[in-house]
PDB file of C-alpha atoms in Angstrom:
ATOM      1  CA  UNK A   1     109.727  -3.484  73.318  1.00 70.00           C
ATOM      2  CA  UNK A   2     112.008  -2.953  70.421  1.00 69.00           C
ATOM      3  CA  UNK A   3     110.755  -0.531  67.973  1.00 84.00           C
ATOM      4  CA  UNK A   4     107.465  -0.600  69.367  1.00 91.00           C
ATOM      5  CA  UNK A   5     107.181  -4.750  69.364  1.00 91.00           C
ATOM      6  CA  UNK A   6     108.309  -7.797  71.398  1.00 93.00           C
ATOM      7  CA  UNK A   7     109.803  -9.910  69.984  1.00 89.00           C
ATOM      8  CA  UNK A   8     109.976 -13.616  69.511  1.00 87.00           C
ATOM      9  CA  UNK A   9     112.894 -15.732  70.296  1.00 88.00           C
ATOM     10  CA  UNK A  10     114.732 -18.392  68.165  1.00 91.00           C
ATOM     11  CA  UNK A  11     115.720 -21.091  70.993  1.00 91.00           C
ATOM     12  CA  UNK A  12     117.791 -23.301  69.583  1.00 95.00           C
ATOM     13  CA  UNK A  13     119.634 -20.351  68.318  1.00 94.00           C
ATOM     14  CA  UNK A  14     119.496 -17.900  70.805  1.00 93.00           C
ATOM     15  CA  UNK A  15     118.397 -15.195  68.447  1.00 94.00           C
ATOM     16  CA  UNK A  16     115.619 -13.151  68.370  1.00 91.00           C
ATOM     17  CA  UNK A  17     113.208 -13.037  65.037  1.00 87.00           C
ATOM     18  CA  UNK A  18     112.780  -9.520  64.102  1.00 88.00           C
ATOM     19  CA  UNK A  19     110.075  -9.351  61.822  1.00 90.00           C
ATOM     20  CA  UNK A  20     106.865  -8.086  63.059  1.00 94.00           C
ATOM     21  CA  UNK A  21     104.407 -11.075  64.537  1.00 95.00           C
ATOM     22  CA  UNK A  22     100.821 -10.752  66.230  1.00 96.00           C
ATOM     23  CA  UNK A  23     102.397 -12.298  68.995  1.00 95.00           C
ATOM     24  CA  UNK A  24     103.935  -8.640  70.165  1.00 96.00           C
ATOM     25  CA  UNK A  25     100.359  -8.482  71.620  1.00 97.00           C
ATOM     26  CA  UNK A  26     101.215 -11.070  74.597  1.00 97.00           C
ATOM     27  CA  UNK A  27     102.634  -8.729  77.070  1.00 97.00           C
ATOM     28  CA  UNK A  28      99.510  -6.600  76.728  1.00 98.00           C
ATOM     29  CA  UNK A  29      97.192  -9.386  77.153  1.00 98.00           C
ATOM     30  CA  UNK A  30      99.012 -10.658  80.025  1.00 98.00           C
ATOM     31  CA  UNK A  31      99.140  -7.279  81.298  1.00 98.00           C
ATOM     32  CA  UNK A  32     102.892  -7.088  81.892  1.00 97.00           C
ATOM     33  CA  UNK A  33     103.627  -3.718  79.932  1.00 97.00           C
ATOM     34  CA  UNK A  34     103.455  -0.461  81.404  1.00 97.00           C
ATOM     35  CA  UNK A  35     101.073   2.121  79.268  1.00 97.00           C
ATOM     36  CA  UNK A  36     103.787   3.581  77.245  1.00 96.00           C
ATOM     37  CA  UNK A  37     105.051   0.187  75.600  1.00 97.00           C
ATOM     38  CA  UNK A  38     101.327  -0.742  75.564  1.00 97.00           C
ATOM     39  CA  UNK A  39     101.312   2.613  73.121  1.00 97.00           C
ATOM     40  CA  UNK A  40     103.531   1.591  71.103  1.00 97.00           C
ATOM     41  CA  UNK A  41     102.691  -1.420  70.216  1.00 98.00           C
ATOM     42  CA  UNK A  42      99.445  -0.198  69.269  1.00 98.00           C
ATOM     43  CA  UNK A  43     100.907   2.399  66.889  1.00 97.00           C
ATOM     44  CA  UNK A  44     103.097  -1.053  65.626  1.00 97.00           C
ATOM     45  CA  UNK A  45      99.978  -3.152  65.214  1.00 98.00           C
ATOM     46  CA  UNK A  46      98.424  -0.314  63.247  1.00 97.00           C
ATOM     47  CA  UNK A  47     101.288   0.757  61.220  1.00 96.00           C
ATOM     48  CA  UNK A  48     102.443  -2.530  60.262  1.00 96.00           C
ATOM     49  CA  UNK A  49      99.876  -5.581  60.961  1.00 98.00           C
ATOM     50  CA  UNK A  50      96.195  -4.174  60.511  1.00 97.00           C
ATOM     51  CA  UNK A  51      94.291  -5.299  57.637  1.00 97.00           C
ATOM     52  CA  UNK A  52      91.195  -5.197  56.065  1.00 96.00           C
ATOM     53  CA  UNK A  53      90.087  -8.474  57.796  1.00 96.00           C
ATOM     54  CA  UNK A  54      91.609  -8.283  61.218  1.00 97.00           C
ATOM     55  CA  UNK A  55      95.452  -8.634  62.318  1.00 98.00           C
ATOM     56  CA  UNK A  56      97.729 -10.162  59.986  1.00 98.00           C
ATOM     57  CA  UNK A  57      99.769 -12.952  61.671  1.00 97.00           C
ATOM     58  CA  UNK A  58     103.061 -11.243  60.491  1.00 96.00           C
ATOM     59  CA  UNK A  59     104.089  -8.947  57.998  1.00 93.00           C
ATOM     60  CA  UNK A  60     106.130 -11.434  55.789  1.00 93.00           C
ATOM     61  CA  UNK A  61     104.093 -13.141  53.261  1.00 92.00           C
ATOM     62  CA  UNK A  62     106.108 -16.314  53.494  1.00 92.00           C
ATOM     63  CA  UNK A  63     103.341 -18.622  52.070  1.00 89.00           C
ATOM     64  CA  UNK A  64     103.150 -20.753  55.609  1.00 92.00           C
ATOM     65  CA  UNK A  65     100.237 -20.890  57.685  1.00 92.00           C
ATOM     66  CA  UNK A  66     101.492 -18.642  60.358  1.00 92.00           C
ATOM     67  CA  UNK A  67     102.034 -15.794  58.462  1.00 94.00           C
ATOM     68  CA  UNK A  68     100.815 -13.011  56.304  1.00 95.00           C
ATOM     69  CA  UNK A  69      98.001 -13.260  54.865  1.00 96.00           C
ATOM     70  CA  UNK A  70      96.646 -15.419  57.396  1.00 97.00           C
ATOM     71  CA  UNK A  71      95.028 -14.248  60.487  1.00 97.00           C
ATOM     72  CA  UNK A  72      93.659 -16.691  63.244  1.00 97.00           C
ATOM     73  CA  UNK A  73      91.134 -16.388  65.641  1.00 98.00           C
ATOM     74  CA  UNK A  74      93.435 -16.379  68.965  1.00 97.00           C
ATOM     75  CA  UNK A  75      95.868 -13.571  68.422  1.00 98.00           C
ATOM     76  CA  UNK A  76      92.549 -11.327  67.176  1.00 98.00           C
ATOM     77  CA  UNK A  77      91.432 -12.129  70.952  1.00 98.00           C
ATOM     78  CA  UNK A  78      94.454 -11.411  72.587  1.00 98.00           C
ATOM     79  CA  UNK A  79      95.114  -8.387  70.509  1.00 98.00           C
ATOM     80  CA  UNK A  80      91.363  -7.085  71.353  1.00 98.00           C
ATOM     81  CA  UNK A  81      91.868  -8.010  75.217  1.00 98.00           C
ATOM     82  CA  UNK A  82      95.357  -6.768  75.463  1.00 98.00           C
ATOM     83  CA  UNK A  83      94.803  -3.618  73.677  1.00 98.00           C
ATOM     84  CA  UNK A  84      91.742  -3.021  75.666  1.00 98.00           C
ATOM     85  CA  UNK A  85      93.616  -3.476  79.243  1.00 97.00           C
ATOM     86  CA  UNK A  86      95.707  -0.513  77.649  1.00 98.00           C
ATOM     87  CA  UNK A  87      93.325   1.981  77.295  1.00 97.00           C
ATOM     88  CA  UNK A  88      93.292   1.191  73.084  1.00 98.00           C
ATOM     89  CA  UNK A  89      89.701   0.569  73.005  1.00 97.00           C
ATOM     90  CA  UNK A  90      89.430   2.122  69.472  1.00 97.00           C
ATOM     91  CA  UNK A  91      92.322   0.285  67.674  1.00 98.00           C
ATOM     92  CA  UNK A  92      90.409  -2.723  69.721  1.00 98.00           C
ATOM     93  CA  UNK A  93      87.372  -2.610  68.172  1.00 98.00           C
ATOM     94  CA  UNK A  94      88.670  -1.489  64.912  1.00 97.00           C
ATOM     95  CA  UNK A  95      90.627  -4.943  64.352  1.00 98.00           C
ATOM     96  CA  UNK A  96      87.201  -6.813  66.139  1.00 98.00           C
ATOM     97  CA  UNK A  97      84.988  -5.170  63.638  1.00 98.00           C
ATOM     98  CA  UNK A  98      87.050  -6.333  60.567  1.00 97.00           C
ATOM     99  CA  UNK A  99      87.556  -9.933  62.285  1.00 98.00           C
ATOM    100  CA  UNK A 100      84.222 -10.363  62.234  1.00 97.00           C
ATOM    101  CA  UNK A 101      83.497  -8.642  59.087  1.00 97.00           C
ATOM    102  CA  UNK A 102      85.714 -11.391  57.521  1.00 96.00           C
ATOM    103  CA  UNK A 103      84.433 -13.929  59.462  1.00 97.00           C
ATOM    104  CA  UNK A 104      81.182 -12.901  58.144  1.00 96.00           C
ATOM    105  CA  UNK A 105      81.913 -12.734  54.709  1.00 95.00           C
ATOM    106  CA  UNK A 106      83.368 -15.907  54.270  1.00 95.00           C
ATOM    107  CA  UNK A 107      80.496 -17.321  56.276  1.00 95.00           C
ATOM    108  CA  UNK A 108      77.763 -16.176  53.962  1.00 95.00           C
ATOM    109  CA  UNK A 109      80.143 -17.649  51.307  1.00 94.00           C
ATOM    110  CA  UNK A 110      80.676 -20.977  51.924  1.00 94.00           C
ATOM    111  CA  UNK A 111      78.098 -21.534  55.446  1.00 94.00           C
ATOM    112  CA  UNK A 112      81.164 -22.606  57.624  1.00 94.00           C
ATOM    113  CA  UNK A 113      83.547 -21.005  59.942  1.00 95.00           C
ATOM    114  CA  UNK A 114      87.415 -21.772  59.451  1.00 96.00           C
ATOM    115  CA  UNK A 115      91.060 -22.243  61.017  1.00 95.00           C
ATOM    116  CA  UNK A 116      92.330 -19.272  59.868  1.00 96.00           C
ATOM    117  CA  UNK A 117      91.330 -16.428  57.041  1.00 97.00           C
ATOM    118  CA  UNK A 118      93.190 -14.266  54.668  1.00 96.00           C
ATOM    119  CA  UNK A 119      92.681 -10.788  56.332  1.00 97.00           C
ATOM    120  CA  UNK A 120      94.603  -9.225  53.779  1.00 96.00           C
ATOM    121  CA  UNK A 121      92.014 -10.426  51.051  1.00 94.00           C
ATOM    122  CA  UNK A 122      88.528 -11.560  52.348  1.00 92.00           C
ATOM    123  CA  UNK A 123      87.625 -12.400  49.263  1.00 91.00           C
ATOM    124  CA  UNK A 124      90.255 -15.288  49.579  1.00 92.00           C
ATOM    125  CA  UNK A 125      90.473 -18.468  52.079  1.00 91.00           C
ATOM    126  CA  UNK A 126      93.278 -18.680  54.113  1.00 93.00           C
ATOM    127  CA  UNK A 127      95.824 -21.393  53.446  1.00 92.00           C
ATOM    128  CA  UNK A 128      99.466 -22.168  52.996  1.00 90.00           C
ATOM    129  CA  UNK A 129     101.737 -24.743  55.696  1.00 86.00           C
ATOM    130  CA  UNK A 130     101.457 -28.129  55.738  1.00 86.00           C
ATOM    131  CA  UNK A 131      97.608 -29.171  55.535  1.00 89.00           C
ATOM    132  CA  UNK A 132      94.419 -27.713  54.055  1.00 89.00           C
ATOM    133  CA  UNK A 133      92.254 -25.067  55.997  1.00 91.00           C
ATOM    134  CA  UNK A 134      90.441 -27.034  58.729  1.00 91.00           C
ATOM    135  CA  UNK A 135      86.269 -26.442  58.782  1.00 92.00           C
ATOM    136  CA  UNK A 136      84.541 -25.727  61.948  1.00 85.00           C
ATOM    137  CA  UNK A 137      87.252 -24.626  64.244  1.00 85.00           C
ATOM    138  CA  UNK A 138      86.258 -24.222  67.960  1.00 91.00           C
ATOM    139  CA  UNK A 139      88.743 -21.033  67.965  1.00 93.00           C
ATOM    140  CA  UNK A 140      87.250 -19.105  65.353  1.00 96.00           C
ATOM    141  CA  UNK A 141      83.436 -20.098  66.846  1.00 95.00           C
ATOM    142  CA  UNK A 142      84.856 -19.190  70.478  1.00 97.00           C
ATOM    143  CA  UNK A 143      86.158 -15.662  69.401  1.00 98.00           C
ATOM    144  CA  UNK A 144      83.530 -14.890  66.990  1.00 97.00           C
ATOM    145  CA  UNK A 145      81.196 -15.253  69.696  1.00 97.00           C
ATOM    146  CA  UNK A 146      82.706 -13.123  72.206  1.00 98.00           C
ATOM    147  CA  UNK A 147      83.727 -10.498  69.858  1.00 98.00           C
ATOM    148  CA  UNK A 148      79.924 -10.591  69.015  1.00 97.00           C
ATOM    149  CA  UNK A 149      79.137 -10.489  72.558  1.00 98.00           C
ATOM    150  CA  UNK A 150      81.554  -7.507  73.078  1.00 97.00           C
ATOM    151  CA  UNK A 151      80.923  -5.123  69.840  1.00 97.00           C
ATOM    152  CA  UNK A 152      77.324  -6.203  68.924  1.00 97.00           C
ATOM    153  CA  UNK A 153      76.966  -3.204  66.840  1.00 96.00           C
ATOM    154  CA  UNK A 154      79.360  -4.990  64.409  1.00 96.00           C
ATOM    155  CA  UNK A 155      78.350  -8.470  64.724  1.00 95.00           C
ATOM    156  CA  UNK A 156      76.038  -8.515  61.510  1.00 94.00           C
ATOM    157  CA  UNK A 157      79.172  -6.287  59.424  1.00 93.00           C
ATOM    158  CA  UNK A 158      80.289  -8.491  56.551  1.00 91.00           C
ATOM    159  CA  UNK A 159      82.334  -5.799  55.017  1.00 89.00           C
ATOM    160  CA  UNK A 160      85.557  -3.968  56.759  1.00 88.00           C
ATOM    161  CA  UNK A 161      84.646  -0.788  54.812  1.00 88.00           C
ATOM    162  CA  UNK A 162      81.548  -0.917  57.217  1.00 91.00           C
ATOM    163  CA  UNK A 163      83.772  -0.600  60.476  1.00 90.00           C
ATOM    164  CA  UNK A 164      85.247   2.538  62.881  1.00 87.00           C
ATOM    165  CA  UNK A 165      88.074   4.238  60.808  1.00 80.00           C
ATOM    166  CA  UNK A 166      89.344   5.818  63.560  1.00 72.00           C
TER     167      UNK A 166
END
């Protein structure tokens, strides 16, 4: 990885997007990195993605769905999965805990589960891109679940201040 990421690739331009993306967790979850890359993209995620409510999608506030502040159920998962393959259980459970923490909160809010959350604000629904946030997503209810099933010591949390700091 470069700098600690993968990155993603512009095809129709043959470029690759350097900004920092959730999607840098792939290679782990597929299991195609050796341990030392695996490493450092932990220390990347850390540094530069983790949030109070779980991975931010990308560290450019752009105002679309796909990126800061929005994080979405699937790239949590792979990020938890990938990271644990790699030996990064804590980092793991740390962005599980404040998943479902924000999950959680918003929950108790409103009694629904969502497309995608602010994890930068959990006070705040998720939004930008072209539609509204979509109620009831089977993502969101598919990861919650397992995440529950995995860290059940954190599945009642409803505030990130309540999870692992370390």
């Amino acid at each position: 990885p470069v700098k600690g990421r993968y990155l993603d690739l512009h095809w129709t331009d043959h470029k690759l997007i350097t900004r920092t993306t959730a999607a840098t967790v792939y290679p782990l979850f597929a299991q195609l990195a050796s341990h030392a890359q695996g490493r450092r993209v932990a220390a990347t995620l850390q540094r530069e993605l983790l949030a109070p409510g779980g991975l931010a999608s990308t560290n450019a506030p752009t105002g679309q769905q796909w990126d800061a502040p929005n994080g979405w159920a699937p790239l949590q998962w792979l990020a938890v999965a990938g990271l644990g393959y790699y030996g990064e259980q804590k980092l793991a459970e740390r962005i599980a805990c404040r998943w479902m923490a924000g999950v959680n909160h918003l929950y108790a809010r409103s009694g629904k589960l969502v497309e995608k959350y602010d994890v930068l604000d959990v006070t705040r629904d998720g939004g930008g891109g072209e539609y509204p946030n979509q109620d009831g997503f089977g993502w969101t209810n598919g990861v919650q679940r397992e995440l529950m099933a995995r860290y059940p010591q954190h599945a009642a949390v409803s505030q990130s201040a309540a999870c692992p700091l370390h």
